[in-house]
Amino acid sequence: MSLGWQVYVLIITVATLVAHILLLTWTSRIKIEQDQSAENTTGHVWDGDLTEYNNPLPRWWLLLFHGTIVFGVIYLVLYPGSGVYGGILGWSQEDQYAEQVTEAEARYGPIFEEYARQDIPTLAQNAEAMEAGFNLFGNNCAQCHGSDGRGATGFPNLTDDDWQWGGAPQQILTSISNGRVAAMPGWQAALGGPQQVENMAHYVLSLSGLDHDAAKAAEAQPKYGMFCAACHGPQAKGNVALGAPNLTDEAWVYEPTMDSLTTTIAEGRNGQMPAFEQTLGEDRVKVLAAYVYSMSSDQ
């Protein structure tokens, strides 16, 4: 945080405390004039017969407000809540986090080191290691792939036998360690316009045996060989080295609808999976890879 923002926070914090003190002081000195000859109400009526009495707040209630102000001042003296001043305790969330990470590493590091000595297929059969892998997956992977690993539109299903970048243990480990970048360019201009994009979408549907227009698919087939086969292969079986998906099965990262396919072909798709080796460490990544491997090894 820059000095300007720190000063801004300090001013807002002090002004808020002072404003509350003045407001409580002012309101506590207001005397309510009571007419003993009339009913002491504010004149507000709800539901025809529910009236509001014009009585001051109880003294103990007001003392609670004063107590919160005192608590706030003490807190700002002890902790860094006012911007410029860091607090006499010298606490910071960065230091606390680093301390907790050090403690966790000292406790769990040897356990993950022991797990990492096993190969991934063997590790996938270790129940205790897979409990740890389940937690790692939930904290780092479930946001995109779902808690059950079945993915969503734009995020691959990890529980089937279809792998865009390969499902061998080492390939899974590489994907998690280094991340993946998928990029398919848009082909509308190269194909010759929206109609040719639609024809190609029908051809792609035909590769998976889905409903399509046979005439349009036949017209697009030669262009598949010209523009698409270099990545997806002449038989459209894909290429794990390039991350080009298989177009002949029932596994789709994006929905196999005409609208989705025409968007994919015309505009392209871009996806990125982050690398986790730097954040999790080599040993934890291996346990996570074994867990992902175990999710599909029974299919």
PDB file of C-alpha atoms in Angstrom, residues 18-201:
ATOM      1  CA  VAL A  18     -14.356  10.898  16.359  1.00  0.00           C
ATOM      2  CA  ALA A  19     -17.713  11.084  14.593  1.00  0.00           C
ATOM      3  CA  HIS A  20     -19.093   8.230  16.685  1.00  0.00           C
ATOM      4  CA  ILE A  21     -17.865   9.817  19.906  1.00  0.00           C
ATOM      5  CA  LEU A  22     -19.456  13.169  19.019  1.00  0.00           C
ATOM      6  CA  LEU A  23     -22.694  11.489  17.950  1.00  0.00           C
ATOM      7  CA  LEU A  24     -23.004   9.542  21.196  1.00  0.00           C
ATOM      8  CA  THR A  25     -22.114  12.596  23.284  1.00  0.00           C
ATOM      9  CA  TRP A  26     -24.646  14.767  21.480  1.00  0.00           C
ATOM     10  CA  THR A  27     -27.494  12.284  21.580  1.00  0.00           C
ATOM     11  CA  SER A  28     -26.899  11.435  25.255  1.00  0.00           C
ATOM     12  CA  ARG A  29     -27.440  15.101  26.190  1.00  0.00           C
ATOM     13  CA  ILE A  30     -30.761  15.440  24.403  1.00  0.00           C
ATOM     14  CA  LYS A  31     -33.541  15.776  26.939  1.00  0.00           C
ATOM     15  CA  ILE A  32     -36.887  14.340  25.953  1.00  0.00           C
ATOM     16  CA  GLU A  33     -39.715  16.638  26.921  1.00  0.00           C
ATOM     17  CA  GLN A  34     -42.488  14.578  28.397  1.00  0.00           C
ATOM     18  CA  ASP A  35     -46.013  15.883  28.640  1.00  0.00           C
ATOM     19  CA  GLN A  36     -47.409  14.202  31.728  1.00  0.00           C
ATOM     20  CA  SER A  37     -50.933  15.012  30.670  1.00  0.00           C
ATOM     21  CA  ALA A  38     -50.615  13.113  27.379  1.00  0.00           C
ATOM     22  CA  GLU A  39     -49.419   9.675  26.313  1.00  0.00           C
ATOM     23  CA  ASN A  40     -45.619   9.724  25.851  1.00  0.00           C
ATOM     24  CA  THR A  41     -45.328   8.393  22.263  1.00  0.00           C
ATOM     25  CA  THR A  42     -43.560   9.507  19.122  1.00  0.00           C
ATOM     26  CA  GLY A  43     -46.757   9.584  17.139  1.00  0.00           C
ATOM     27  CA  HIS A  44     -45.689   6.699  14.916  1.00  0.00           C
ATOM     28  CA  VAL A  45     -48.386   4.062  14.537  1.00  0.00           C
ATOM     29  CA  TRP A  46     -48.210   0.704  12.755  1.00  0.00           C
ATOM     30  CA  ASP A  47     -51.043  -1.682  11.956  1.00  0.00           C
ATOM     31  CA  GLY A  48     -53.534   0.724  13.406  1.00  0.00           C
ATOM     32  CA  ASP A  49     -52.767   0.196  17.086  1.00  0.00           C
ATOM     33  CA  LEU A  50     -49.014  -0.395  17.480  1.00  0.00           C
ATOM     34  CA  THR A  51     -47.437   2.813  18.816  1.00  0.00           C
ATOM     35  CA  GLU A  52     -43.836   3.733  19.621  1.00  0.00           C
ATOM     36  CA  TYR A  53     -43.018   5.126  23.042  1.00  0.00           C
ATOM     37  CA  ASN A  54     -40.747   8.164  23.203  1.00  0.00           C
ATOM     38  CA  ASN A  55     -38.261   6.883  25.803  1.00  0.00           C
ATOM     39  CA  PRO A  56     -34.466   7.248  25.835  1.00  0.00           C
ATOM     40  CA  LEU A  57     -32.208   4.245  25.310  1.00  0.00           C
ATOM     41  CA  PRO A  58     -31.210   2.402  28.496  1.00  0.00           C
ATOM     42  CA  ARG A  59     -27.946   3.579  30.025  1.00  0.00           C
ATOM     43  CA  TRP A  60     -26.381   0.105  29.721  1.00  0.00           C
ATOM     44  CA  TRP A  61     -27.192   0.117  25.996  1.00  0.00           C
ATOM     45  CA  LEU A  62     -25.340   3.406  25.484  1.00  0.00           C
ATOM     46  CA  LEU A  63     -22.398   2.094  27.512  1.00  0.00           C
ATOM     47  CA  LEU A  64     -22.087  -0.771  25.037  1.00  0.00           C
ATOM     48  CA  PHE A  65     -21.601   1.751  22.230  1.00  0.00           C
ATOM     49  CA  HIS A  66     -18.937   3.538  24.252  1.00  0.00           C
ATOM     50  CA  GLY A  67     -17.323   0.162  24.926  1.00  0.00           C
ATOM     51  CA  THR A  68     -17.049  -0.586  21.214  1.00  0.00           C
ATOM     52  CA  ILE A  69     -15.240   2.710  20.682  1.00  0.00           C
ATOM     53  CA  VAL A  70     -12.794   1.935  23.495  1.00  0.00           C
ATOM     54  CA  PHE A  71     -12.254  -1.527  22.034  1.00  0.00           C
ATOM     55  CA  GLY A  72     -11.617   0.009  18.603  1.00  0.00           C
ATOM     56  CA  VAL A  73      -9.002   2.404  19.976  1.00  0.00           C
ATOM     57  CA  ILE A  74      -7.209  -0.385  21.854  1.00  0.00           C
ATOM     58  CA  TYR A  75      -7.277  -2.590  18.769  1.00  0.00           C
ATOM     59  CA  LEU A  76      -5.791   0.145  16.585  1.00  0.00           C
ATOM     60  CA  VAL A  77      -2.997   0.657  19.124  1.00  0.00           C
ATOM     61  CA  LEU A  78      -2.141  -3.060  19.197  1.00  0.00           C
ATOM     62  CA  TYR A  79      -2.733  -4.032  15.573  1.00  0.00           C
ATOM     63  CA  PRO A  80      -2.177  -2.440  12.112  1.00  0.00           C
ATOM     64  CA  GLY A  81      -5.642  -1.148  11.374  1.00  0.00           C
ATOM     65  CA  SER A  82      -5.036   2.558  10.793  1.00  0.00           C
ATOM     66  CA  GLY A  83      -2.886   2.521   7.670  1.00  0.00           C
ATOM     67  CA  VAL A  84       0.431   4.161   8.609  1.00  0.00           C
ATOM     68  CA  TYR A  85       0.812   2.787  12.133  1.00  0.00           C
ATOM     69  CA  GLY A  86       1.725  -0.916  12.362  1.00  0.00           C
ATOM     70  CA  GLY A  87       0.666  -1.597  15.953  1.00  0.00           C
ATOM     71  CA  ILE A  88       2.841  -2.164  19.008  1.00  0.00           C
ATOM     72  CA  LEU A  89       2.505  -5.970  18.709  1.00  0.00           C
ATOM     73  CA  GLY A  90       4.162  -5.912  15.290  1.00  0.00           C
ATOM     74  CA  TRP A  91       1.606  -8.394  13.904  1.00  0.00           C
ATOM     75  CA  SER A  92       1.028  -8.817  10.172  1.00  0.00           C
ATOM     76  CA  GLN A  93      -0.976 -11.319   8.179  1.00  0.00           C
ATOM     77  CA  GLU A  94       2.077 -12.077   6.011  1.00  0.00           C
ATOM     78  CA  ASP A  95       4.160 -13.030   9.035  1.00  0.00           C
ATOM     79  CA  GLN A  96       1.359 -15.097  10.512  1.00  0.00           C
ATOM     80  CA  TYR A  97       0.858 -16.933   7.227  1.00  0.00           C
ATOM     81  CA  ALA A  98       4.585 -17.615   6.884  1.00  0.00           C
ATOM     82  CA  GLU A  99       4.695 -18.938  10.444  1.00  0.00           C
ATOM     83  CA  GLN A 100       1.736 -21.244   9.810  1.00  0.00           C
ATOM     84  CA  VAL A 101       3.273 -22.502   6.577  1.00  0.00           C
ATOM     85  CA  THR A 102       6.540 -23.261   8.382  1.00  0.00           C
ATOM     86  CA  GLU A 103       4.703 -25.151  11.111  1.00  0.00           C
ATOM     87  CA  ALA A 104       2.658 -27.113   8.574  1.00  0.00           C
ATOM     88  CA  GLU A 105       5.725 -27.961   6.522  1.00  0.00           C
ATOM     89  CA  ALA A 106       7.562 -29.220   9.593  1.00  0.00           C
ATOM     90  CA  ARG A 107       4.591 -31.418  10.460  1.00  0.00           C
ATOM     91  CA  TYR A 108       3.486 -32.691   7.070  1.00  0.00           C
ATOM     92  CA  GLY A 109       6.613 -32.363   4.950  1.00  0.00           C
ATOM     93  CA  PRO A 110       8.137 -35.703   6.025  1.00  0.00           C
ATOM     94  CA  ILE A 111       4.835 -37.453   5.314  1.00  0.00           C
ATOM     95  CA  PHE A 112       4.687 -36.168   1.736  1.00  0.00           C
ATOM     96  CA  GLU A 113       8.373 -36.976   1.256  1.00  0.00           C
ATOM     97  CA  GLU A 114       7.584 -40.580   2.144  1.00  0.00           C
ATOM     98  CA  TYR A 115       4.657 -40.636  -0.276  1.00  0.00           C
ATOM     99  CA  ALA A 116       6.800 -39.156  -3.056  1.00  0.00           C
ATOM    100  CA  ARG A 117       9.185 -42.110  -2.912  1.00  0.00           C
ATOM    101  CA  GLN A 118       6.459 -44.302  -4.429  1.00  0.00           C
ATOM    102  CA  ASP A 119       5.536 -44.304  -8.105  1.00  0.00           C
ATOM    103  CA  ILE A 120       2.156 -42.867  -9.080  1.00  0.00           C
ATOM    104  CA  PRO A 121       0.257 -46.173  -9.721  1.00  0.00           C
ATOM    105  CA  THR A 122       1.429 -47.515  -6.354  1.00  0.00           C
ATOM    106  CA  LEU A 123       0.653 -44.236  -4.614  1.00  0.00           C
ATOM    107  CA  ALA A 124      -2.858 -44.298  -6.103  1.00  0.00           C
ATOM    108  CA  GLN A 125      -3.500 -47.483  -4.096  1.00  0.00           C
ATOM    109  CA  ASN A 126      -2.379 -45.911  -0.810  1.00  0.00           C
ATOM    110  CA  ALA A 127      -5.558 -44.996   1.077  1.00  0.00           C
ATOM    111  CA  GLU A 128      -3.893 -42.489   3.421  1.00  0.00           C
ATOM    112  CA  ALA A 129      -2.100 -40.769   0.551  1.00  0.00           C
ATOM    113  CA  MET A 130      -5.366 -40.555  -1.388  1.00  0.00           C
ATOM    114  CA  GLU A 131      -7.033 -38.874   1.581  1.00  0.00           C
ATOM    115  CA  ALA A 132      -4.342 -36.214   1.362  1.00  0.00           C
ATOM    116  CA  GLY A 133      -4.795 -36.110  -2.412  1.00  0.00           C
ATOM    117  CA  PHE A 134      -8.529 -35.609  -1.954  1.00  0.00           C
ATOM    118  CA  ASN A 135      -7.870 -32.535   0.200  1.00  0.00           C
ATOM    119  CA  LEU A 136      -5.310 -31.178  -2.262  1.00  0.00           C
ATOM    120  CA  PHE A 137      -7.764 -31.650  -5.117  1.00  0.00           C
ATOM    121  CA  GLY A 138     -10.566 -29.922  -3.215  1.00  0.00           C
ATOM    122  CA  ASN A 139      -8.392 -26.921  -2.372  1.00  0.00           C
ATOM    123  CA  ASN A 140      -6.715 -26.457  -5.758  1.00  0.00           C
ATOM    124  CA  CYS A 141      -8.625 -28.234  -8.540  1.00  0.00           C
ATOM    125  CA  ALA A 142     -12.312 -28.521  -7.634  1.00  0.00           C
ATOM    126  CA  GLN A 143     -13.005 -24.875  -8.469  1.00  0.00           C
ATOM    127  CA  CYS A 144     -12.606 -25.696 -12.172  1.00  0.00           C
ATOM    128  CA  HIS A 145     -13.006 -29.465 -12.486  1.00  0.00           C
ATOM    129  CA  GLY A 146     -15.710 -29.851  -9.844  1.00  0.00           C
ATOM    130  CA  SER A 147     -15.533 -31.627  -6.502  1.00  0.00           C
ATOM    131  CA  ASP A 148     -16.166 -34.945  -8.260  1.00  0.00           C
ATOM    132  CA  GLY A 149     -13.682 -34.212 -11.081  1.00  0.00           C
ATOM    133  CA  ARG A 150     -16.331 -34.401 -13.784  1.00  0.00           C
ATOM    134  CA  GLY A 151     -15.533 -30.945 -15.096  1.00  0.00           C
ATOM    135  CA  ALA A 152     -17.798 -28.385 -16.702  1.00  0.00           C
ATOM    136  CA  THR A 153     -18.057 -26.509 -19.969  1.00  0.00           C
ATOM    137  CA  GLY A 154     -14.494 -25.470 -20.786  1.00  0.00           C
ATOM    138  CA  PHE A 155     -12.967 -27.682 -18.080  1.00  0.00           C
ATOM    139  CA  PRO A 156     -12.155 -31.333 -18.872  1.00  0.00           C
ATOM    140  CA  ASN A 157     -13.732 -34.311 -17.161  1.00  0.00           C
ATOM    141  CA  LEU A 158     -11.001 -36.126 -15.201  1.00  0.00           C
ATOM    142  CA  THR A 159     -12.989 -39.285 -14.479  1.00  0.00           C
ATOM    143  CA  ASP A 160     -13.233 -40.745 -17.989  1.00  0.00           C
ATOM    144  CA  ASP A 161     -10.571 -42.270 -20.233  1.00  0.00           C
ATOM    145  CA  ASP A 162     -10.298 -39.283 -22.587  1.00  0.00           C
ATOM    146  CA  TRP A 163      -7.239 -37.096 -21.997  1.00  0.00           C
ATOM    147  CA  GLN A 164      -6.452 -33.998 -24.005  1.00  0.00           C
ATOM    148  CA  TRP A 165      -2.799 -34.004 -22.878  1.00  0.00           C
ATOM    149  CA  GLY A 166      -2.447 -37.706 -22.130  1.00  0.00           C
ATOM    150  CA  GLY A 167      -3.551 -39.813 -19.185  1.00  0.00           C
ATOM    151  CA  ALA A 168      -0.350 -41.709 -18.439  1.00  0.00           C
ATOM    152  CA  PRO A 169       1.019 -41.085 -14.912  1.00  0.00           C
ATOM    153  CA  GLN A 170       3.955 -38.986 -16.125  1.00  0.00           C
ATOM    154  CA  GLN A 171       1.729 -36.961 -18.457  1.00  0.00           C
ATOM    155  CA  ILE A 172      -0.682 -36.159 -15.618  1.00  0.00           C
ATOM    156  CA  LEU A 173       2.237 -35.207 -13.395  1.00  0.00           C
ATOM    157  CA  THR A 174       3.616 -32.894 -16.094  1.00  0.00           C
ATOM    158  CA  SER A 175       0.219 -31.244 -16.587  1.00  0.00           C
ATOM    159  CA  ILE A 176      -0.145 -30.472 -12.887  1.00  0.00           C
ATOM    160  CA  SER A 177       3.480 -29.463 -12.350  1.00  0.00           C
ATOM    161  CA  ASN A 178       3.936 -27.195 -15.370  1.00  0.00           C
ATOM    162  CA  GLY A 179       0.376 -26.304 -16.324  1.00  0.00           C
ATOM    163  CA  ARG A 180      -1.039 -26.364 -19.834  1.00  0.00           C
ATOM    164  CA  VAL A 181      -1.893 -23.701 -22.402  1.00  0.00           C
ATOM    165  CA  ALA A 182      -4.467 -24.633 -25.031  1.00  0.00           C
ATOM    166  CA  ALA A 183      -4.961 -22.379 -28.042  1.00  0.00           C
ATOM    167  CA  MET A 184      -7.079 -22.992 -31.110  1.00  0.00           C
ATOM    168  CA  PRO A 185      -7.152 -20.156 -33.665  1.00  0.00           C
ATOM    169  CA  GLY A 186     -10.314 -18.897 -35.302  1.00  0.00           C
ATOM    170  CA  TRP A 187     -10.894 -20.319 -38.793  1.00  0.00           C
ATOM    171  CA  GLN A 188     -13.767 -18.314 -40.221  1.00  0.00           C
ATOM    172  CA  ALA A 189     -11.624 -16.242 -42.604  1.00  0.00           C
ATOM    173  CA  ALA A 190      -9.559 -19.225 -43.730  1.00  0.00           C
ATOM    174  CA  LEU A 191     -12.615 -21.391 -44.315  1.00  0.00           C
ATOM    175  CA  GLY A 192     -14.383 -18.732 -46.333  1.00  0.00           C
ATOM    176  CA  GLY A 193     -17.103 -17.267 -44.134  1.00  0.00           C
ATOM    177  CA  PRO A 194     -19.960 -18.219 -41.804  1.00  0.00           C
ATOM    178  CA  GLN A 195     -21.508 -20.756 -44.177  1.00  0.00           C
ATOM    179  CA  GLN A 196     -18.271 -22.693 -44.436  1.00  0.00           C
ATOM    180  CA  VAL A 197     -17.955 -22.581 -40.660  1.00  0.00           C
ATOM    181  CA  GLU A 198     -21.411 -24.097 -40.367  1.00  0.00           C
ATOM    182  CA  ASN A 199     -20.489 -26.802 -42.872  1.00  0.00           C
ATOM    183  CA  MET A 200     -17.391 -27.650 -40.828  1.00  0.00           C
ATOM    184  CA  ALA A 201     -19.469 -27.825 -37.667  1.00  0.00           C
TER     185      ALA A 201
END
